[in-house]
CSV table of C-alpha atoms in Angstrom, one decimal:
chain,number,residue,atom,x,y,z
A,1,MET,CA,-0.1,-98.0,23.9
A,2,ILE,CA,2.8,-95.4,24.4
A,3,VAL,CA,2.6,-93.9,20.7
A,4,SER,CA,-0.9,-93.4,20.9
A,5,LEU,CA,-1.0,-91.4,24.5
A,6,LEU,CA,1.8,-89.4,23.2
A,7,VAL,CA,-0.2,-88.7,19.9
A,8,ARG,CA,-3.5,-87.7,21.6
A,9,LEU,CA,-1.4,-85.5,24.4
A,10,ALA,CA,0.5,-83.8,21.7
A,11,VAL,CA,-2.7,-83.1,19.2
A,12,VAL,CA,-4.8,-81.7,22.1
A,13,ALA,CA,-2.1,-79.7,23.6
A,14,VAL,CA,-1.2,-78.6,20.0
A,15,LEU,CA,-5.0,-77.4,19.9
A,16,TRP,CA,-5.3,-76.2,23.4
A,17,LEU,CA,-2.4,-73.9,22.8
A,18,ALA,CA,-4.2,-72.4,19.8
A,19,VAL,CA,-7.1,-71.3,21.4
A,20,THR,CA,-6.1,-69.9,23.7
A,21,GLU,CA,-3.3,-68.2,21.8
A,22,LEU,CA,-0.3,-69.4,24.1
A,23,ALA,CA,-1.7,-67.2,27.1
A,24,PRO,CA,0.4,-67.4,30.3
A,25,SER,CA,-2.8,-67.6,32.0
A,26,ALA,CA,-4.4,-70.4,30.7
A,27,LEU,CA,-1.0,-72.9,31.1
A,28,GLY,CA,-2.2,-74.0,34.4
A,29,TYR,CA,-5.3,-74.9,33.0
A,30,GLY,CA,-3.6,-76.5,30.3
A,31,LEU,CA,-1.6,-78.6,32.4
A,32,VAL,CA,-5.0,-80.1,34.0
A,33,GLY,CA,-7.4,-79.9,30.7
A,34,VAL,CA,-5.1,-81.3,28.2
A,35,PRO,CA,-5.1,-84.6,30.3
A,36,VAL,CA,-8.7,-85.0,31.0
A,37,VAL,CA,-9.8,-83.8,27.4
A,38,VAL,CA,-7.3,-87.5,26.5
A,39,ALA,CA,-8.4,-89.6,29.4
A,40,ALA,CA,-11.5,-88.6,27.9
A,41,THR,CA,-10.5,-89.7,24.3
A,42,TYR,CA,-9.9,-93.3,25.6
A,43,VAL,CA,-13.8,-93.1,26.9
A,44,LEU,CA,-15.0,-92.1,23.7
A,45,ALA,CA,-12.7,-93.6,21.4
A,46,PRO,CA,-11.1,-96.8,23.2
A,47,ARG,CA,-8.2,-99.6,22.5
A,48,ARG,CA,-8.9,-102.5,21.8
A,49,ASP,CA,-6.5,-105.6,22.5
A,50,GLY,CA,-3.8,-103.0,22.6
A,51,GLY,CA,-4.1,-102.2,18.8
A,52,VAL,CA,-5.7,-99.4,17.0
A,53,ARG,CA,-9.4,-100.0,17.6
A,54,GLY,CA,-11.0,-101.6,14.9
A,55,VAL,CA,-8.2,-103.6,14.0
A,56,ASP,CA,-7.1,-106.9,15.3
A,57,ALA,CA,-4.0,-106.7,17.3
A,58,GLY,CA,-1.4,-108.9,14.9
A,59,SER,CA,-2.5,-106.5,11.9
A,60,VAL,CA,0.0,-104.1,11.2
A,61,GLY,CA,0.9,-101.8,8.2
A,62,ARG,CA,-0.4,-99.3,6.0
A,63,GLY,CA,-3.9,-99.7,6.5
A,64,VAL,CA,-3.3,-99.0,10.2
A,65,VAL,CA,-1.3,-96.0,9.9
A,66,ALA,CA,-3.9,-94.8,6.8
A,67,ARG,CA,-6.7,-94.7,9.4
A,68,ARG,CA,-4.8,-93.4,12.4
A,69,VAL,CA,-3.9,-90.5,10.1
A,70,ARG,CA,-7.6,-90.1,9.2
A,71,GLY,CA,-9.0,-90.0,11.9
A,72,ILE,CA,-6.3,-87.2,13.5
A,73,LEU,CA,-7.2,-85.0,10.3
A,74,VAL,CA,-11.3,-85.5,10.5
A,75,VAL,CA,-10.3,-84.2,14.3
A,76,VAL,CA,-8.0,-81.4,13.3
A,77,GLY,CA,-11.0,-80.4,10.5
A,78,LEU,CA,-13.8,-80.7,13.7
A,79,ALA,CA,-11.4,-78.6,15.2
A,80,GLY,CA,-10.9,-76.2,12.2
A,81,TRP,CA,-14.5,-75.7,11.9
A,82,VAL,CA,-15.8,-75.0,15.5
A,83,LEU,CA,-13.1,-72.4,15.7
A,84,TRP,CA,-13.9,-70.4,12.4
A,85,ARG,CA,-17.8,-70.7,13.1
A,86,SER,CA,-16.9,-69.7,16.6
A,87,VAL,CA,-15.3,-66.7,14.9
A,88,VAL,CA,-17.7,-65.8,12.6
A,89,GLY,CA,-20.2,-66.5,15.3
A,90,GLY,CA,-19.0,-64.0,18.0
A,91,ILE,CA,-18.3,-61.0,15.5
A,92,ASP,CA,-22.3,-61.9,14.7
A,93,VAL,CA,-23.2,-62.0,18.4
A,94,ALA,CA,-21.2,-58.7,18.8
A,95,ARG,CA,-22.9,-56.7,16.1
A,96,ARG,CA,-25.8,-58.1,17.7
A,97,ALA,CA,-25.1,-56.2,21.2
A,98,VAL,CA,-24.3,-53.3,20.4
A,99,ARG,CA,-26.8,-52.2,17.9
A,100,LEU,CA,-28.6,-49.3,19.6
A,101,PRO,CA,-30.9,-48.2,20.8
A,102,ARG,CA,-32.0,-51.6,21.2
A,103,PRO,CA,-30.3,-54.8,20.5
A,104,ASP,CA,-30.9,-57.2,17.5
A,105,ILE,CA,-32.0,-60.5,19.2
A,106,ASP,CA,-35.5,-62.1,19.3
A,107,PRO,CA,-34.6,-65.5,21.7
A,108,ARG,CA,-36.4,-68.7,21.1
A,109,TRP,CA,-36.1,-72.1,22.0
A,110,THR,CA,-35.6,-75.1,19.1
A,111,THR,CA,-35.3,-78.8,19.3
A,112,TYR,CA,-33.2,-80.9,17.1
A,113,GLU,CA,-33.7,-84.5,17.0
A,114,THR,CA,-29.8,-86.0,16.3
A,115,ARG,CA,-29.1,-89.4,14.6
A,116,LEU,CA,-25.6,-89.8,16.1
A,117,ARG,CA,-25.3,-93.5,17.2
A,118,SER,CA,-23.5,-93.3,20.5
A,119,ARG,CA,-24.6,-91.2,23.6
A,120,GLY,CA,-20.9,-89.5,23.9
A,121,ALA,CA,-20.8,-88.4,20.3
A,122,ARG,CA,-24.7,-87.1,21.1
A,123,VAL,CA,-22.8,-85.4,24.5
A,124,ALA,CA,-20.3,-84.0,22.2
A,125,LEU,CA,-22.2,-82.3,20.0
A,126,ALA,CA,-24.5,-80.6,22.9
A,127,LEU,CA,-21.2,-79.8,24.5
A,128,VAL,CA,-19.7,-78.6,20.9
A,129,MET,CA,-22.5,-76.7,20.3
A,130,ASN,CA,-21.7,-74.1,23.0
A,131,LEU,CA,-18.3,-73.2,21.4
A,132,MET,CA,-20.5,-71.6,18.6
A,133,PRO,CA,-22.2,-68.4,19.5
A,134,GLY,CA,-25.8,-67.6,19.0
A,135,SER,CA,-27.1,-71.3,20.5
A,136,LEU,CA,-27.0,-72.9,23.3
A,137,SER,CA,-28.0,-76.5,24.2
A,138,ALA,CA,-30.0,-76.8,27.1
A,139,ARG,CA,-30.9,-80.3,27.5
A,140,LEU,CA,-30.2,-83.7,26.1
A,141,ASP,CA,-32.5,-86.4,26.4
A,142,GLY,CA,-31.8,-89.6,24.2
A,143,THR,CA,-31.8,-88.2,20.6
A,144,ARG,CA,-34.0,-85.3,21.3
A,145,LEU,CA,-31.4,-81.7,21.9
A,146,ASP,CA,-33.3,-78.4,23.2
A,147,VAL,CA,-31.6,-75.5,21.9
A,148,HIS,CA,-31.5,-71.3,23.2
A,149,VAL,CA,-30.9,-69.6,19.6
A,150,ILE,CA,-30.6,-65.8,20.4
A,151,ASP,CA,-32.2,-65.1,16.8
A,152,PRO,CA,-34.6,-67.4,14.7
A,153,ALA,CA,-33.7,-66.3,11.8
A,154,LEU,CA,-30.5,-67.7,12.6
A,155,ASP,CA,-30.6,-71.3,10.1
A,156,VAL,CA,-29.4,-73.2,13.6
A,157,HIS,CA,-30.5,-76.5,12.6
A,158,ARG,CA,-28.3,-76.4,9.7
A,159,ALA,CA,-25.2,-75.1,11.7
A,160,ILE,CA,-26.3,-78.2,14.0
A,161,ALA,CA,-26.6,-80.6,11.6
A,162,ASP,CA,-23.5,-79.6,9.5
A,163,LEU,CA,-21.8,-80.1,13.4
A,164,GLU,CA,-23.5,-83.4,13.6
A,165,GLY,CA,-21.9,-84.5,10.3
A,166,ARG,CA,-18.6,-83.9,11.4
A,167,LEU,CA,-18.7,-85.5,14.8
A,168,ALA,CA,-20.3,-88.5,12.5
A,169,ARG,CA,-17.5,-88.7,10.5
A,170,VAL,CA,-15.1,-88.6,13.9
A,171,GLU,CA,-17.1,-91.3,15.1
A,172,ASP,CA,-16.8,-93.3,12.2
A,173,ALA,CA,-13.3,-92.6,11.8
A,174,PHE,CA,-12.6,-93.9,15.5
A,175,GLY,CA,-15.3,-96.3,15.9
């Protein structure tokens, strides 16, 4: 239990520091945010019988370590992908906003049907996609996600499907 807690704290803290670029003004928020996120990971991917999720308490060995490493790599891959998409999307939104005399936007609504199994993964999809500029999740009703898009020319369905696939891998790694 202690090792799991320390690993989760370390991973979330490193991600927090990377996202905030070590900004001193964000450290106070990190002291609250990091433990809250770690607690949320235990809700989304709890441990059973004191062991790694999906592994018997008596099981030990390379399989447990390999599963844990794969899970961490999947989460780190997801975080890197979201950061990259945020940068690319932010540049696109900034370009559209400064185009004068009229901004290059044409806002629309669209819907997306998710195939994610768990409610937690669907909520994560709705929340994480808000970090990618150009789209905003407005409502999650079961498997239906209502999305506001800055321009219909953006392939928001492909972006959501990419994110959904990555979240499904996280769900599989810890489920």
